[in-house]
PDB file of C-alpha atoms in Angstrom:
ATOM      1  CA  MET L   1     -93.267 114.618 277.595  1.00 54.00           C
ATOM      2  CA  ARG L   2     -95.211 115.585 280.725  1.00 46.00           C
ATOM      3  CA  GLN L   3     -94.109 112.373 282.466  1.00 53.00           C
ATOM      4  CA  SER L   4     -90.494 113.112 281.514  1.00 56.00           C
ATOM      5  CA  ILE L   5     -90.698 116.596 283.046  1.00 50.00           C
ATOM      6  CA  LEU L   6     -92.318 115.192 286.183  1.00 47.00           C
ATOM      7  CA  ARG L   7     -89.641 112.500 286.435  1.00 59.00           C
ATOM      8  CA  THR L   8     -86.882 115.122 286.132  1.00 56.00           C
ATOM      9  CA  ALA L   9     -88.550 117.227 288.818  1.00 50.00           C
ATOM     10  CA  CYS L  10     -88.944 114.215 291.110  1.00 51.00           C
ATOM     11  CA  THR L  11     -85.328 113.198 290.578  1.00 59.00           C
ATOM     12  CA  ALA L  12     -84.199 116.730 291.383  1.00 54.00           C
ATOM     13  CA  PHE L  13     -86.336 116.809 294.519  1.00 48.00           C
ATOM     14  CA  LEU L  14     -85.012 113.459 295.735  1.00 49.00           C
ATOM     15  CA  LEU L  15     -81.468 114.607 295.173  1.00 54.00           C
ATOM     16  CA  PHE L  16     -82.038 117.927 296.884  1.00 49.00           C
ATOM     17  CA  THR L  17     -83.508 116.252 299.972  1.00 43.00           C
ATOM     18  CA  ALA L  18     -80.895 113.469 300.107  1.00 46.00           C
ATOM     19  CA  SER L  19     -78.334 113.305 302.903  1.00 41.00           C
ATOM     20  CA  VAL L  20     -75.727 116.021 302.636  1.00 41.00           C
ATOM     21  CA  GLN L  21     -72.095 115.193 302.043  1.00 46.00           C
ATOM     22  CA  ALA L  22     -69.276 117.553 302.951  1.00 44.00           C
ATOM     23  CA  GLY L  23     -67.465 120.002 300.727  1.00 54.00           C
ATOM     24  CA  THR L  24     -68.342 121.012 297.219  1.00 87.00           C
ATOM     25  CA  LEU L  25     -71.115 118.421 296.860  1.00 91.00           C
ATOM     26  CA  GLU L  26     -73.084 120.323 299.491  1.00 91.00           C
ATOM     27  CA  GLU L  27     -72.333 123.583 297.696  1.00 94.00           C
ATOM     28  CA  GLY L  28     -73.291 122.053 294.347  1.00 94.00           C
ATOM     29  CA  ARG L  29     -76.564 120.786 295.769  1.00 92.00           C
ATOM     30  CA  ALA L  30     -77.272 124.208 297.230  1.00 94.00           C
ATOM     31  CA  ALA L  31     -76.589 125.879 293.868  1.00 95.00           C
ATOM     32  CA  PHE L  32     -78.885 123.380 292.156  1.00 95.00           C
ATOM     33  CA  GLY L  33     -81.578 124.041 294.756  1.00 94.00           C
ATOM     34  CA  ARG L  34     -81.516 127.773 294.127  1.00 95.00           C
ATOM     35  CA  GLN L  35     -81.502 127.121 290.368  1.00 95.00           C
ATOM     36  CA  ASP L  36     -78.016 128.514 289.861  1.00 95.00           C
ATOM     37  CA  TYR L  37     -77.270 125.792 287.348  1.00 96.00           C
ATOM     38  CA  SER L  38     -74.048 127.251 285.973  1.00 94.00           C
ATOM     39  CA  LYS L  39     -72.568 127.229 289.491  1.00 94.00           C
ATOM     40  CA  ALA L  40     -73.989 123.753 290.111  1.00 95.00           C
ATOM     41  CA  LEU L  41     -72.323 122.496 286.933  1.00 95.00           C
ATOM     42  CA  GLU L  42     -69.014 124.087 287.930  1.00 94.00           C
ATOM     43  CA  LEU L  43     -69.091 122.372 291.322  1.00 95.00           C
ATOM     44  CA  LEU L  44     -70.635 119.028 290.435  1.00 95.00           C
ATOM     45  CA  LEU L  45     -68.886 118.181 287.164  1.00 95.00           C
ATOM     46  CA  PRO L  46     -65.430 117.595 288.734  1.00 95.00           C
ATOM     47  CA  LEU L  47     -67.010 115.377 291.397  1.00 95.00           C
ATOM     48  CA  ALA L  48     -68.993 113.446 288.813  1.00 96.00           C
ATOM     49  CA  GLU L  49     -65.873 112.911 286.704  1.00 95.00           C
ATOM     50  CA  LYS L  50     -64.154 111.496 289.800  1.00 95.00           C
ATOM     51  CA  GLY L  51     -66.982 108.987 290.187  1.00 96.00           C
ATOM     52  CA  ASP L  52     -69.322 110.578 292.735  1.00 96.00           C
ATOM     53  CA  ALA L  53     -72.671 108.919 292.013  1.00 96.00           C
ATOM     54  CA  GLN L  54     -74.901 111.648 293.444  1.00 95.00           C
ATOM     55  CA  SER L  55     -73.158 114.302 291.354  1.00 96.00           C
ATOM     56  CA  GLN L  56     -73.574 112.076 288.302  1.00 97.00           C
ATOM     57  CA  VAL L  57     -77.321 111.889 288.860  1.00 96.00           C
ATOM     58  CA  TYR L  58     -77.517 115.664 289.216  1.00 96.00           C
ATOM     59  CA  LEU L  59     -75.771 116.027 285.859  1.00 97.00           C
ATOM     60  CA  GLY L  60     -78.105 113.456 284.336  1.00 97.00           C
ATOM     61  CA  ALA L  61     -81.091 115.466 285.537  1.00 95.00           C
ATOM     62  CA  MET L  62     -79.567 118.690 284.228  1.00 97.00           C
ATOM     63  CA  TYR L  63     -78.954 117.263 280.762  1.00 96.00           C
ATOM     64  CA  GLU L  64     -82.345 115.542 280.672  1.00 94.00           C
ATOM     65  CA  GLY L  65     -84.200 118.704 281.619  1.00 94.00           C
ATOM     66  CA  GLY L  66     -81.959 121.238 279.871  1.00 95.00           C
ATOM     67  CA  LEU L  67     -81.175 122.884 283.224  1.00 96.00           C
ATOM     68  CA  GLY L  68     -78.244 125.207 282.678  1.00 94.00           C
ATOM     69  CA  VAL L  69     -77.026 123.110 279.752  1.00 96.00           C
ATOM     70  CA  SER L  70     -78.391 122.236 276.342  1.00 95.00           C
ATOM     71  CA  ARG L  71     -80.829 119.363 276.611  1.00 94.00           C
ATOM     72  CA  ASP L  72     -78.920 116.239 275.618  1.00 95.00           C
ATOM     73  CA  SER L  73     -80.573 112.856 276.075  1.00 94.00           C
ATOM     74  CA  ALA L  74     -77.419 110.897 275.311  1.00 95.00           C
ATOM     75  CA  MET L  75     -75.439 112.797 277.958  1.00 96.00           C
ATOM     76  CA  ALA L  76     -78.265 112.390 280.461  1.00 96.00           C
ATOM     77  CA  VAL L  77     -78.360 108.627 279.937  1.00 96.00           C
ATOM     78  CA  ALA L  78     -74.562 108.406 280.094  1.00 97.00           C
ATOM     79  CA  TRP L  79     -74.445 110.137 283.486  1.00 97.00           C
ATOM     80  CA  TYR L  80     -77.387 108.156 284.843  1.00 97.00           C
ATOM     81  CA  ASN L  81     -75.662 104.961 283.703  1.00 97.00           C
ATOM     82  CA  LYS L  82     -72.450 105.852 285.528  1.00 97.00           C
ATOM     83  CA  ALA L  83     -74.354 106.336 288.780  1.00 98.00           C
ATOM     84  CA  ALA L  84     -76.616 103.334 288.246  1.00 97.00           C
ATOM     85  CA  GLU L  85     -73.683 101.004 287.659  1.00 96.00           C
ATOM     86  CA  GLN L  86     -72.422 102.044 291.103  1.00 95.00           C
ATOM     87  CA  GLY L  87     -75.725 100.912 292.606  1.00 93.00           C
ATOM     88  CA  TYR L  88     -77.246 104.373 293.055  1.00 94.00           C
ATOM     89  CA  SER L  89     -80.956 103.580 293.319  1.00 91.00           C
ATOM     90  CA  SER L  90     -82.450 106.828 291.980  1.00 92.00           C
ATOM     91  CA  ALA L  91     -80.350 106.496 288.816  1.00 96.00           C
ATOM     92  CA  GLN L  92     -81.403 102.875 288.379  1.00 97.00           C
ATOM     93  CA  SER L  93     -85.043 103.844 288.824  1.00 95.00           C
ATOM     94  CA  THR L  94     -84.769 106.736 286.379  1.00 96.00           C
ATOM     95  CA  LEU L  95     -83.213 104.523 283.710  1.00 97.00           C
ATOM     96  CA  ALA L  96     -85.686 101.705 284.315  1.00 97.00           C
ATOM     97  CA  PHE L  97     -88.667 103.966 283.704  1.00 97.00           C
ATOM     98  CA  MET L  98     -87.041 105.793 280.789  1.00 96.00           C
ATOM     99  CA  TYR L  99     -86.626 102.472 278.966  1.00 97.00           C
ATOM    100  CA  GLU L 100     -89.959 101.140 280.189  1.00 96.00           C
ATOM    101  CA  LEU L 101     -91.815 104.120 278.714  1.00 95.00           C
ATOM    102  CA  GLY L 102     -89.474 104.989 275.841  1.00 95.00           C
ATOM    103  CA  GLU L 103     -88.996 108.511 277.179  1.00 91.00           C
ATOM    104  CA  GLY L 104     -86.098 110.856 277.813  1.00 88.00           C
ATOM    105  CA  GLY L 105     -84.644 110.313 274.348  1.00 87.00           C
ATOM    106  CA  VAL L 106     -84.302 106.523 274.546  1.00 92.00           C
ATOM    107  CA  THR L 107     -86.102 103.869 272.542  1.00 95.00           C
ATOM    108  CA  GLN L 108     -88.488 101.724 274.540  1.00 96.00           C
ATOM    109  CA  ASP L 109     -86.640  98.565 275.525  1.00 97.00           C
ATOM    110  CA  HIS L 110     -88.275  96.200 277.992  1.00 97.00           C
ATOM    111  CA  ALA L 111     -85.138  94.076 278.351  1.00 98.00           C
ATOM    112  CA  ILE L 112     -83.052  97.044 279.510  1.00 97.00           C
ATOM    113  CA  ALA L 113     -85.897  98.187 281.776  1.00 98.00           C
ATOM    114  CA  ALA L 114     -86.020  94.689 283.285  1.00 98.00           C
ATOM    115  CA  LYS L 115     -82.262  94.794 283.837  1.00 97.00           C
ATOM    116  CA  TRP L 116     -82.535  97.933 285.953  1.00 97.00           C
ATOM    117  CA  PHE L 117     -85.652  96.737 287.791  1.00 97.00           C
ATOM    118  CA  ARG L 118     -83.705  93.558 288.641  1.00 97.00           C
ATOM    119  CA  LYS L 119     -80.800  95.587 290.041  1.00 96.00           C
ATOM    120  CA  MET L 120     -83.250  97.644 292.100  1.00 95.00           C
ATOM    121  CA  ALA L 121     -84.977  94.478 293.316  1.00 94.00           C
ATOM    122  CA  ALA L 122     -81.630  93.001 294.338  1.00 92.00           C
ATOM    123  CA  GLN L 123     -81.168  96.011 296.635  1.00 91.00           C
ATOM    124  CA  ASP L 124     -84.506  95.222 298.302  1.00 88.00           C
ATOM    125  CA  ASP L 125     -86.194  98.109 296.507  1.00 91.00           C
ATOM    126  CA  VAL L 126     -89.927  97.434 296.594  1.00 91.00           C
ATOM    127  CA  THR L 127     -90.617  99.376 293.379  1.00 92.00           C
ATOM    128  CA  GLY L 128     -88.019  97.293 291.576  1.00 94.00           C
ATOM    129  CA  GLN L 129     -89.466  94.086 293.000  1.00 95.00           C
ATOM    130  CA  ARG L 130     -93.004  94.989 292.011  1.00 94.00           C
ATOM    131  CA  HIS L 131     -92.087  96.001 288.475  1.00 96.00           C
ATOM    132  CA  LEU L 132     -89.844  92.964 287.997  1.00 97.00           C
ATOM    133  CA  ALA L 133     -92.800  90.803 289.047  1.00 97.00           C
ATOM    134  CA  LEU L 134     -94.909  92.528 286.410  1.00 97.00           C
ATOM    135  CA  LYS L 135     -92.209  91.939 283.786  1.00 98.00           C
ATOM    136  CA  TYR L 136     -92.219  88.204 284.486  1.00 98.00           C
ATOM    137  CA  PHE L 137     -96.010  88.134 284.567  1.00 97.00           C
ATOM    138  CA  GLU L 138     -96.349  89.853 281.185  1.00 97.00           C
ATOM    139  CA  GLY L 139     -93.232  88.333 279.629  1.00 98.00           C
ATOM    140  CA  LYS L 140     -91.879  91.734 278.602  1.00 97.00           C
ATOM    141  CA  GLY L 141     -88.097  91.891 278.436  1.00 97.00           C
ATOM    142  CA  VAL L 142     -87.870  88.482 280.117  1.00 98.00           C
ATOM    143  CA  ALA L 143     -89.307  85.035 279.454  1.00 98.00           C
ATOM    144  CA  GLN L 144     -92.788  84.778 280.948  1.00 98.00           C
ATOM    145  CA  ASP L 145     -92.568  82.943 284.264  1.00 98.00           C
ATOM    146  CA  TYR L 146     -95.543  83.106 286.626  1.00 98.00           C
ATOM    147  CA  ARG L 147     -93.692  81.445 289.491  1.00 97.00           C
ATOM    148  CA  GLU L 148     -90.811  83.948 289.277  1.00 97.00           C
ATOM    149  CA  ALA L 149     -93.375  86.747 288.978  1.00 98.00           C
ATOM    150  CA  TYR L 150     -95.097  85.542 292.139  1.00 97.00           C
ATOM    151  CA  LYS L 151     -91.773  85.346 293.986  1.00 97.00           C
ATOM    152  CA  TRP L 152     -91.001  89.017 293.342  1.00 97.00           C
ATOM    153  CA  ALA L 153     -94.564  90.170 294.005  1.00 96.00           C
ATOM    154  CA  PHE L 154     -94.530  88.203 297.265  1.00 95.00           C
ATOM    155  CA  LEU L 155     -91.257  89.881 298.250  1.00 94.00           C
ATOM    156  CA  ALA L 156     -92.692  93.311 297.395  1.00 92.00           C
ATOM    157  CA  VAL L 157     -95.683  92.727 299.674  1.00 91.00           C
ATOM    158  CA  GLU L 158     -93.449  91.393 302.449  1.00 86.00           C
ATOM    159  CA  ARG L 159     -91.055  94.316 302.026  1.00 79.00           C
ATOM    160  CA  GLU L 160     -93.831  96.841 302.533  1.00 68.00           C
ATOM    161  CA  ASN L 161     -95.318  94.922 305.482  1.00 62.00           C
ATOM    162  CA  CYS L 162     -98.398  96.679 306.825  1.00 46.00           C
ATOM    163  CA  ARG L 163     -97.743  99.660 304.558  1.00 57.00           C
ATOM    164  CA  CYS L 164     -98.035  97.584 301.399  1.00 52.00           C
ATOM    165  CA  SER L 165     -99.729  99.305 298.516  1.00 62.00           C
ATOM    166  CA  PRO L 166    -102.873  97.719 297.088  1.00 74.00           C
ATOM    167  CA  HIS L 167    -101.020  97.474 293.767  1.00 82.00           C
ATOM    168  CA  ALA L 168     -98.499  94.977 295.134  1.00 86.00           C
ATOM    169  CA  VAL L 169    -101.198  92.874 296.782  1.00 90.00           C
ATOM    170  CA  GLN L 170    -103.425  92.966 293.697  1.00 92.00           C
ATOM    171  CA  LEU L 171    -100.515  91.963 291.468  1.00 94.00           C
ATOM    172  CA  ARG L 172     -99.539  89.084 293.758  1.00 95.00           C
ATOM    173  CA  ASP L 173    -103.131  87.823 293.849  1.00 95.00           C
ATOM    174  CA  LEU L 174    -103.532  88.199 290.086  1.00 96.00           C
ATOM    175  CA  ILE L 175    -100.394  86.148 289.472  1.00 97.00           C
ATOM    176  CA  ALA L 176    -101.615  83.509 291.935  1.00 97.00           C
ATOM    177  CA  GLU L 177    -104.621  82.864 289.685  1.00 97.00           C
ATOM    178  CA  HIS L 178    -102.204  81.406 287.117  1.00 97.00           C
ATOM    179  CA  LEU L 179    -100.482  79.056 289.558  1.00 97.00           C
ATOM    180  CA  THR L 180    -101.270  75.867 291.411  1.00 97.00           C
ATOM    181  CA  GLN L 181    -101.009  75.778 295.192  1.00 97.00           C
ATOM    182  CA  GLU L 182     -97.811  73.773 294.770  1.00 97.00           C
ATOM    183  CA  ASP L 183     -96.373  76.455 292.487  1.00 97.00           C
ATOM    184  CA  ILE L 184     -97.290  79.163 295.010  1.00 96.00           C
ATOM    185  CA  ALA L 185     -95.628  77.227 297.826  1.00 97.00           C
ATOM    186  CA  THR L 186     -92.496  76.805 295.705  1.00 97.00           C
ATOM    187  CA  ALA L 187     -92.444  80.520 294.806  1.00 96.00           C
ATOM    188  CA  GLN L 188     -92.804  81.458 298.475  1.00 96.00           C
ATOM    189  CA  ARG L 189     -89.959  79.106 299.386  1.00 96.00           C
ATOM    190  CA  LEU L 190     -87.760  80.693 296.707  1.00 95.00           C
ATOM    191  CA  ALA L 191     -88.672  84.128 298.047  1.00 95.00           C
ATOM    192  CA  ARG L 192     -87.708  83.101 301.586  1.00 94.00           C
ATOM    193  CA  GLU L 193     -84.432  81.681 300.319  1.00 94.00           C
ATOM    194  CA  TRP L 194     -83.744  84.943 298.507  1.00 93.00           C
ATOM    195  CA  GLU L 195     -84.477  86.903 301.679  1.00 88.00           C
ATOM    196  CA  SER L 196     -82.216  84.636 303.708  1.00 88.00           C
ATOM    197  CA  ASN L 197     -79.309  84.916 301.237  1.00 87.00           C
ATOM    198  CA  HIS L 198     -79.891  88.662 300.851  1.00 80.00           C
ATOM    199  CA  SER L 199     -79.753  89.258 304.613  1.00 69.00           C
ATOM    200  CA  LYS L 200     -76.272  87.719 304.726  1.00 58.00           C
ATOM    201  CA  HIS L 201     -74.805  90.362 302.431  1.00 52.00           C
TER     202      HIS L 201
END
């Protein structure tokens, strides 16, 4: 429960500090920031219904936290899904961790969590890459595959460069203990190929 509240607060903070778009989205964000949730709902709902991903995430956070509306997990997930399917990273992250932990009114489902971590990873999101590596390492939600796990952990470390967290490095090195040098070389080659193909998009 505490993690769910913290996640909602973090999502709200990320949204509030995100780049400002013109018009009623800016006004809706401002209303949300001053905790005028009824005004925020009035301004953001029409935008969300028209497909604006940021507005959809705001509504997801409002329904998840019961901010100006009755708490409704199904509605929260529905709005997060709409934004996540458009590639909105904060929505993908929120859903990934909701299903990973079985919080926010959803049943724990490692396969769905892995799906969203994969979509995050495909957008070069280091958190997605690191958690997808862990999924393959543990075989939760995906078939266990140490070489694939190493590939994503390797990418996470590379993505963070000199800023890399010890968690990514420790995970990469832990996975390496289960691989031969040939397997590691293959995983690194696959990672480089992924980077090369990714940079072309």
